[in-house]
PDB file of C-alpha atoms in Angstrom:
ATOM      1  CA  UNK A   1      67.586 -81.697  39.410  1.00  0.00           C
ATOM      2  CA  UNK A   2      63.973 -83.546  40.854  1.00  0.00           C
ATOM      3  CA  UNK A   3      60.767 -81.091  41.689  1.00  0.00           C
ATOM      4  CA  UNK A   4      61.834 -81.544  45.205  1.00  0.00           C
ATOM      5  CA  UNK A   5      65.863 -80.178  44.741  1.00  0.00           C
ATOM      6  CA  UNK A   6      64.619 -77.074  41.787  1.00  0.00           C
ATOM      7  CA  UNK A   7      62.728 -76.250  45.161  1.00  0.00           C
ATOM      8  CA  UNK A   8      65.177 -76.594  47.573  1.00  0.00           C
ATOM      9  CA  UNK A   9      67.469 -74.144  45.306  1.00  0.00           C
ATOM     10  CA  UNK A  10      65.041 -71.592  44.967  1.00  0.00           C
ATOM     11  CA  UNK A  11      63.893 -71.173  48.292  1.00  0.00           C
ATOM     12  CA  UNK A  12      67.554 -71.434  49.096  1.00  0.00           C
ATOM     13  CA  UNK A  13      68.244 -68.490  47.404  1.00  0.00           C
ATOM     14  CA  UNK A  14      65.355 -66.523  48.369  1.00  0.00           C
ATOM     15  CA  UNK A  15      66.801 -67.150  51.960  1.00  0.00           C
ATOM     16  CA  UNK A  16      70.226 -65.415  51.319  1.00  0.00           C
ATOM     17  CA  UNK A  17      68.189 -62.846  49.169  1.00  0.00           C
ATOM     18  CA  UNK A  18      66.287 -61.269  52.427  1.00  0.00           C
ATOM     19  CA  UNK A  19      68.476 -61.867  54.575  1.00  0.00           C
ATOM     20  CA  UNK A  20      70.379 -59.201  52.491  1.00  0.00           C
ATOM     21  CA  UNK A  21      69.453 -56.198  54.561  1.00  0.00           C
ATOM     22  CA  UNK A  22      69.420 -54.549  51.161  1.00  0.00           C
ATOM     23  CA  UNK A  23      66.090 -56.458  49.375  1.00  0.00           C
ATOM     24  CA  UNK A  24      64.747 -55.849  52.978  1.00  0.00           C
ATOM     25  CA  UNK A  25      65.060 -51.891  52.556  1.00  0.00           C
ATOM     26  CA  UNK A  26      63.808 -52.698  48.518  1.00  0.00           C
ATOM     27  CA  UNK A  27      60.398 -53.923  49.226  1.00  0.00           C
ATOM     28  CA  UNK A  28      59.463 -51.872  51.740  1.00  0.00           C
ATOM     29  CA  UNK A  29      60.230 -48.902  49.410  1.00  0.00           C
ATOM     30  CA  UNK A  30      57.363 -49.963  46.959  1.00  0.00           C
ATOM     31  CA  UNK A  31      55.067 -51.088  49.815  1.00  0.00           C
ATOM     32  CA  UNK A  32      55.561 -47.493  51.237  1.00  0.00           C
ATOM     33  CA  UNK A  33      55.057 -46.261  47.907  1.00  0.00           C
ATOM     34  CA  UNK A  34      52.701 -48.640  46.006  1.00  0.00           C
ATOM     35  CA  UNK A  35      50.987 -47.400  49.947  1.00  0.00           C
ATOM     36  CA  UNK A  36      51.121 -43.102  48.098  1.00  0.00           C
ATOM     37  CA  UNK A  37      49.935 -43.868  44.467  1.00  0.00           C
ATOM     38  CA  UNK A  38      46.517 -45.742  46.229  1.00  0.00           C
ATOM     39  CA  UNK A  39      46.424 -42.548  49.137  1.00  0.00           C
ATOM     40  CA  UNK A  40      47.743 -39.781  46.599  1.00  0.00           C
ATOM     41  CA  UNK A  41      47.793 -38.174  49.649  1.00  0.00           C
ATOM     42  CA  UNK A  42      44.183 -38.348  50.992  1.00  0.00           C
ATOM     43  CA  UNK A  43      44.240 -39.513  54.723  1.00  0.00           C
ATOM     44  CA  UNK A  44      43.395 -42.931  55.178  1.00  0.00           C
ATOM     45  CA  UNK A  45      45.072 -46.847  55.920  1.00  0.00           C
ATOM     46  CA  UNK A  46      47.001 -46.226  52.791  1.00  0.00           C
ATOM     47  CA  UNK A  47      48.362 -43.400  53.386  1.00  0.00           C
ATOM     48  CA  UNK A  48      49.764 -44.279  57.226  1.00  0.00           C
ATOM     49  CA  UNK A  49      51.244 -47.350  55.493  1.00  0.00           C
ATOM     50  CA  UNK A  50      53.615 -44.941  53.624  1.00  0.00           C
ATOM     51  CA  UNK A  51      54.561 -43.323  56.304  1.00  0.00           C
ATOM     52  CA  UNK A  52      54.286 -45.976  58.726  1.00  0.00           C
ATOM     53  CA  UNK A  53      56.995 -48.326  55.963  1.00  0.00           C
ATOM     54  CA  UNK A  54      59.251 -44.987  55.732  1.00  0.00           C
ATOM     55  CA  UNK A  55      59.786 -44.319  58.985  1.00  0.00           C
ATOM     56  CA  UNK A  56      60.797 -48.172  59.429  1.00  0.00           C
ATOM     57  CA  UNK A  57      63.014 -48.332  56.695  1.00  0.00           C
ATOM     58  CA  UNK A  58      65.100 -45.236  57.938  1.00  0.00           C
ATOM     59  CA  UNK A  59      66.266 -48.440  60.196  1.00  0.00           C
ATOM     60  CA  UNK A  60      67.985 -50.689  57.754  1.00  0.00           C
ATOM     61  CA  UNK A  61      69.263 -47.463  56.053  1.00  0.00           C
ATOM     62  CA  UNK A  62      71.737 -46.451  59.591  1.00  0.00           C
ATOM     63  CA  UNK A  63      75.418 -46.522  59.332  1.00  0.00           C
ATOM     64  CA  UNK A  64      74.366 -47.233  55.213  1.00  0.00           C
ATOM     65  CA  UNK A  65      76.612 -44.025  54.017  1.00  0.00           C
ATOM     66  CA  UNK A  66      79.711 -45.962  55.535  1.00  0.00           C
ATOM     67  CA  UNK A  67      79.651 -46.712  51.595  1.00  0.00           C
ATOM     68  CA  UNK A  68      79.659 -44.562  50.184  1.00  0.00           C
ATOM     69  CA  UNK A  69      81.913 -42.687  51.805  1.00  0.00           C
ATOM     70  CA  UNK A  70      84.358 -45.172  51.494  1.00  0.00           C
ATOM     71  CA  UNK A  71      83.158 -45.088  46.976  1.00  0.00           C
ATOM     72  CA  UNK A  72      84.014 -41.148  47.776  1.00  0.00           C
ATOM     73  CA  UNK A  73      88.145 -42.640  48.789  1.00  0.00           C
ATOM     74  CA  UNK A  74      88.011 -44.891  46.894  1.00  0.00           C
ATOM     75  CA  UNK A  75      90.251 -44.244  43.814  1.00  0.00           C
ATOM     76  CA  UNK A  76      88.754 -44.877  39.729  1.00  0.00           C
ATOM     77  CA  UNK A  77      88.891 -47.534  37.436  1.00  0.00           C
ATOM     78  CA  UNK A  78      91.782 -46.456  35.182  1.00  0.00           C
ATOM     79  CA  UNK A  79      91.155 -44.381  31.818  1.00  0.00           C
ATOM     80  CA  UNK A  80      88.042 -43.108  33.635  1.00  0.00           C
ATOM     81  CA  UNK A  81      87.539 -39.236  31.823  1.00  0.00           C
ATOM     82  CA  UNK A  82      87.752 -36.765  34.465  1.00  0.00           C
ATOM     83  CA  UNK A  83      84.523 -35.876  34.039  1.00  0.00           C
ATOM     84  CA  UNK A  84      82.977 -38.965  34.660  1.00  0.00           C
ATOM     85  CA  UNK A  85      85.388 -38.676  38.200  1.00  0.00           C
ATOM     86  CA  UNK A  86      84.166 -35.684  39.275  1.00  0.00           C
ATOM     87  CA  UNK A  87      80.705 -36.412  38.805  1.00  0.00           C
ATOM     88  CA  UNK A  88      81.306 -39.720  40.506  1.00  0.00           C
ATOM     89  CA  UNK A  89      82.662 -38.319  44.000  1.00  0.00           C
ATOM     90  CA  UNK A  90      79.745 -36.049  44.213  1.00  0.00           C
ATOM     91  CA  UNK A  91      77.737 -38.296  43.518  1.00  0.00           C
ATOM     92  CA  UNK A  92      79.260 -40.707  46.661  1.00  0.00           C
ATOM     93  CA  UNK A  93      79.253 -37.063  48.558  1.00  0.00           C
ATOM     94  CA  UNK A  94      75.382 -36.392  48.248  1.00  0.00           C
ATOM     95  CA  UNK A  95      73.927 -39.907  48.430  1.00  0.00           C
ATOM     96  CA  UNK A  96      76.702 -39.766  51.721  1.00  0.00           C
ATOM     97  CA  UNK A  97      75.309 -36.025  52.842  1.00  0.00           C
ATOM     98  CA  UNK A  98      71.751 -37.726  53.037  1.00  0.00           C
ATOM     99  CA  UNK A  99      72.022 -41.570  54.482  1.00  0.00           C
ATOM    100  CA  UNK A 100      74.032 -39.354  56.968  1.00  0.00           C
ATOM    101  CA  UNK A 101      71.020 -37.049  57.609  1.00  0.00           C
ATOM    102  CA  UNK A 102      68.401 -39.273  57.302  1.00  0.00           C
ATOM    103  CA  UNK A 103      69.955 -40.361  60.543  1.00  0.00           C
ATOM    104  CA  UNK A 104      69.186 -37.451  61.544  1.00  0.00           C
ATOM    105  CA  UNK A 105      65.545 -37.304  60.309  1.00  0.00           C
ATOM    106  CA  UNK A 106      65.052 -40.599  61.868  1.00  0.00           C
ATOM    107  CA  UNK A 107      65.869 -39.367  65.269  1.00  0.00           C
ATOM    108  CA  UNK A 108      63.647 -36.649  65.304  1.00  0.00           C
ATOM    109  CA  UNK A 109      60.415 -38.577  64.303  1.00  0.00           C
ATOM    110  CA  UNK A 110      61.191 -41.609  66.759  1.00  0.00           C
ATOM    111  CA  UNK A 111      60.611 -38.859  69.485  1.00  0.00           C
ATOM    112  CA  UNK A 112      64.692 -39.094  70.914  1.00  0.00           C
ATOM    113  CA  UNK A 113      66.081 -35.494  69.106  1.00  0.00           C
ATOM    114  CA  UNK A 114      63.070 -33.522  70.525  1.00  0.00           C
ATOM    115  CA  UNK A 115      63.162 -30.260  67.673  1.00  0.00           C
ATOM    116  CA  UNK A 116      60.347 -30.890  64.817  1.00  0.00           C
ATOM    117  CA  UNK A 117      61.364 -28.108  62.867  1.00  0.00           C
ATOM    118  CA  UNK A 118      65.161 -28.350  62.559  1.00  0.00           C
ATOM    119  CA  UNK A 119      63.745 -31.788  62.162  1.00  0.00           C
ATOM    120  CA  UNK A 120      62.451 -31.156  58.554  1.00  0.00           C
ATOM    121  CA  UNK A 121      65.053 -28.560  57.651  1.00  0.00           C
ATOM    122  CA  UNK A 122      67.191 -31.311  57.820  1.00  0.00           C
ATOM    123  CA  UNK A 123      64.020 -33.897  56.249  1.00  0.00           C
ATOM    124  CA  UNK A 124      63.958 -31.754  53.295  1.00  0.00           C
ATOM    125  CA  UNK A 125      68.085 -30.566  52.864  1.00  0.00           C
ATOM    126  CA  UNK A 126      68.488 -34.590  52.900  1.00  0.00           C
ATOM    127  CA  UNK A 127      65.972 -34.994  50.315  1.00  0.00           C
ATOM    128  CA  UNK A 128      68.037 -32.028  48.515  1.00  0.00           C
ATOM    129  CA  UNK A 129      71.007 -33.824  48.667  1.00  0.00           C
ATOM    130  CA  UNK A 130      69.690 -37.582  47.459  1.00  0.00           C
ATOM    131  CA  UNK A 131      67.816 -34.742  43.680  1.00  0.00           C
ATOM    132  CA  UNK A 132      71.723 -34.357  43.311  1.00  0.00           C
ATOM    133  CA  UNK A 133      73.405 -37.675  44.129  1.00  0.00           C
ATOM    134  CA  UNK A 134      70.568 -39.019  41.309  1.00  0.00           C
ATOM    135  CA  UNK A 135      71.367 -36.475  39.428  1.00  0.00           C
ATOM    136  CA  UNK A 136      75.360 -37.159  38.700  1.00  0.00           C
ATOM    137  CA  UNK A 137      73.803 -40.536  38.516  1.00  0.00           C
ATOM    138  CA  UNK A 138      72.431 -39.319  35.744  1.00  0.00           C
ATOM    139  CA  UNK A 139      75.032 -38.263  33.657  1.00  0.00           C
ATOM    140  CA  UNK A 140      77.061 -41.389  34.608  1.00  0.00           C
ATOM    141  CA  UNK A 141      75.576 -43.038  33.526  1.00  0.00           C
ATOM    142  CA  UNK A 142      74.980 -40.992  30.450  1.00  0.00           C
ATOM    143  CA  UNK A 143      78.412 -40.844  29.758  1.00  0.00           C
ATOM    144  CA  UNK A 144      79.510 -44.667  30.454  1.00  0.00           C
ATOM    145  CA  UNK A 145      76.634 -46.023  28.175  1.00  0.00           C
ATOM    146  CA  UNK A 146      78.388 -43.535  25.534  1.00  0.00           C
ATOM    147  CA  UNK A 147      82.278 -45.208  26.271  1.00  0.00           C
ATOM    148  CA  UNK A 148      81.068 -48.391  26.370  1.00  0.00           C
ATOM    149  CA  UNK A 149      78.605 -47.418  23.217  1.00  0.00           C
ATOM    150  CA  UNK A 150      82.645 -46.639  21.501  1.00  0.00           C
ATOM    151  CA  UNK A 151      84.380 -49.559  22.636  1.00  0.00           C
ATOM    152  CA  UNK A 152      81.695 -52.145  20.972  1.00  0.00           C
ATOM    153  CA  UNK A 153      81.959 -50.538  17.697  1.00  0.00           C
ATOM    154  CA  UNK A 154      84.966 -50.865  17.669  1.00  0.00           C
ATOM    155  CA  UNK A 155      85.334 -53.940  18.831  1.00  0.00           C
ATOM    156  CA  UNK A 156      82.596 -55.420  16.139  1.00  0.00           C
ATOM    157  CA  UNK A 157      84.577 -53.649  13.438  1.00  0.00           C
ATOM    158  CA  UNK A 158      87.438 -56.242  14.858  1.00  0.00           C
ATOM    159  CA  UNK A 159      84.639 -58.522  14.954  1.00  0.00           C
ATOM    160  CA  UNK A 160      83.204 -57.794  11.440  1.00  0.00           C
ATOM    161  CA  UNK A 161      83.770 -61.785  10.419  1.00  0.00           C
ATOM    162  CA  UNK A 162      82.375 -63.867  13.236  1.00  0.00           C
ATOM    163  CA  UNK A 163      79.214 -63.918  15.169  1.00  0.00           C
ATOM    164  CA  UNK A 164      79.607 -61.295  17.537  1.00  0.00           C
ATOM    165  CA  UNK A 165      77.113 -62.278  20.150  1.00  0.00           C
ATOM    166  CA  UNK A 166      80.062 -65.339  20.822  1.00  0.00           C
ATOM    167  CA  UNK A 167      82.127 -63.644  21.606  1.00  0.00           C
ATOM    168  CA  UNK A 168      82.584 -63.092  25.318  1.00  0.00           C
ATOM    169  CA  UNK A 169      84.764 -59.623  25.617  1.00  0.00           C
ATOM    170  CA  UNK A 170      81.014 -58.153  22.945  1.00  0.00           C
ATOM    171  CA  UNK A 171      78.776 -60.052  26.322  1.00  0.00           C
ATOM    172  CA  UNK A 172      80.425 -58.995  28.651  1.00  0.00           C
ATOM    173  CA  UNK A 173      80.261 -54.915  27.421  1.00  0.00           C
ATOM    174  CA  UNK A 174      76.597 -55.764  26.011  1.00  0.00           C
ATOM    175  CA  UNK A 175      75.619 -56.879  29.489  1.00  0.00           C
ATOM    176  CA  UNK A 176      77.755 -53.844  31.310  1.00  0.00           C
ATOM    177  CA  UNK A 177      75.658 -51.286  28.983  1.00  0.00           C
ATOM    178  CA  UNK A 178      71.821 -53.472  29.056  1.00  0.00           C
ATOM    179  CA  UNK A 179      72.968 -52.549  33.825  1.00  0.00           C
ATOM    180  CA  UNK A 180      73.697 -49.370  33.228  1.00  0.00           C
ATOM    181  CA  UNK A 181      70.877 -47.844  31.092  1.00  0.00           C
ATOM    182  CA  UNK A 182      68.088 -49.875  33.365  1.00  0.00           C
ATOM    183  CA  UNK A 183      69.949 -47.566  36.077  1.00  0.00           C
ATOM    184  CA  UNK A 184      69.789 -44.605  33.478  1.00  0.00           C
ATOM    185  CA  UNK A 185      66.123 -45.289  33.773  1.00  0.00           C
ATOM    186  CA  UNK A 186      65.949 -45.171  37.783  1.00  0.00           C
ATOM    187  CA  UNK A 187      68.157 -42.364  38.775  1.00  0.00           C
ATOM    188  CA  UNK A 188      65.626 -40.523  35.795  1.00  0.00           C
ATOM    189  CA  UNK A 189      62.638 -41.853  37.949  1.00  0.00           C
ATOM    190  CA  UNK A 190      64.310 -41.125  41.131  1.00  0.00           C
ATOM    191  CA  UNK A 191      64.745 -37.301  40.400  1.00  0.00           C
ATOM    192  CA  UNK A 192      61.475 -37.123  39.232  1.00  0.00           C
ATOM    193  CA  UNK A 193      60.504 -39.012  42.708  1.00  0.00           C
ATOM    194  CA  UNK A 194      62.581 -36.796  44.515  1.00  0.00           C
ATOM    195  CA  UNK A 195      60.644 -33.728  42.988  1.00  0.00           C
ATOM    196  CA  UNK A 196      56.833 -35.156  44.230  1.00  0.00           C
ATOM    197  CA  UNK A 197      58.458 -35.145  47.572  1.00  0.00           C
ATOM    198  CA  UNK A 198      60.105 -31.997  47.801  1.00  0.00           C
ATOM    199  CA  UNK A 199      56.809 -30.368  45.921  1.00  0.00           C
ATOM    200  CA  UNK A 200      59.011 -28.962  43.847  1.00  0.00           C
ATOM    201  CA  UNK A 201      56.242 -28.420  41.284  1.00  0.00           C
ATOM    202  CA  UNK A 202      53.167 -29.932  42.914  1.00  0.00           C
ATOM    203  CA  UNK A 203      50.151 -30.358  40.196  1.00  0.00           C
ATOM    204  CA  UNK A 204      52.862 -31.598  37.467  1.00  0.00           C
ATOM    205  CA  UNK A 205      54.172 -33.983  39.960  1.00  0.00           C
ATOM    206  CA  UNK A 206      51.204 -35.131  42.106  1.00  0.00           C
ATOM    207  CA  UNK A 207      51.485 -38.150  44.866  1.00  0.00           C
ATOM    208  CA  UNK A 208      49.633 -40.550  42.877  1.00  0.00           C
ATOM    209  CA  UNK A 209      52.815 -39.826  40.407  1.00  0.00           C
ATOM    210  CA  UNK A 210      55.053 -39.745  42.847  1.00  0.00           C
ATOM    211  CA  UNK A 211      54.583 -43.176  44.088  1.00  0.00           C
ATOM    212  CA  UNK A 212      54.013 -45.257  40.752  1.00  0.00           C
ATOM    213  CA  UNK A 213      57.516 -44.301  40.097  1.00  0.00           C
ATOM    214  CA  UNK A 214      58.842 -44.366  43.581  1.00  0.00           C
ATOM    215  CA  UNK A 215      57.191 -48.055  43.195  1.00  0.00           C
ATOM    216  CA  UNK A 216      58.358 -48.658  39.825  1.00  0.00           C
ATOM    217  CA  UNK A 217      61.927 -47.575  40.101  1.00  0.00           C
ATOM    218  CA  UNK A 218      62.033 -49.538  43.206  1.00  0.00           C
ATOM    219  CA  UNK A 219      61.426 -52.872  41.901  1.00  0.00           C
ATOM    220  CA  UNK A 220      64.443 -52.240  39.160  1.00  0.00           C
ATOM    221  CA  UNK A 221      66.240 -51.777  42.629  1.00  0.00           C
ATOM    222  CA  UNK A 222      64.489 -55.002  43.578  1.00  0.00           C
ATOM    223  CA  UNK A 223      65.472 -56.841  40.436  1.00  0.00           C
ATOM    224  CA  UNK A 224      69.283 -55.535  40.557  1.00  0.00           C
ATOM    225  CA  UNK A 225      69.897 -56.417  43.707  1.00  0.00           C
ATOM    226  CA  UNK A 226      68.803 -60.025  42.675  1.00  0.00           C
ATOM    227  CA  UNK A 227      71.527 -59.284  39.884  1.00  0.00           C
ATOM    228  CA  UNK A 228      74.345 -58.620  42.075  1.00  0.00           C
ATOM    229  CA  UNK A 229      72.949 -61.666  44.538  1.00  0.00           C
ATOM    230  CA  UNK A 230      73.287 -64.079  41.044  1.00  0.00           C
ATOM    231  CA  UNK A 231      77.134 -62.680  40.173  1.00  0.00           C
TER     232      UNK A 231
END
């Protein structure tokens, strides 16, 4: 393959990536929290970029609550323990609620919905939903990683006299474990971001800390969207 063919293939992949609303949303999220980190809550250009990008992102999330609503009513994988099922469904319900309420916040911020006090209240409720869904996600990922670890150890015993890394089943489980570990890290970061946005611990979780964690979790999200595209 010539260098021109490689360049064409890479550009085609970039086009596919940027055509996804999810990818554009996560890129804007990185810009938003990067600006929050730079501004540290102080008025100026960086804070203006933070606020304008936050409002722009809400357009990408219009009707996105349907995705988690669909996951809420969809059946779970066979063999999933009841506690993980309940946590997973709670996560879907809370995230769907956050995305739905966020649309009302967008209506308020654009001036379509005139009740400013009600908009601010709904905004805080939506952030509490996101915080709670991130906690549920963290617990689900911890549980699933534990299940994967147990099945991998069992498989290792069966593959005792062979190279386990050449076994397709083991490789698939290892890849899944790595993906869930990354999702766990992201969920933990999102909890810190939600705490910062809600100002539950303003002395420890400052706007700069919120921005740093939000920027890092946004980069993870961008990577996750890229991996999904490749798969």
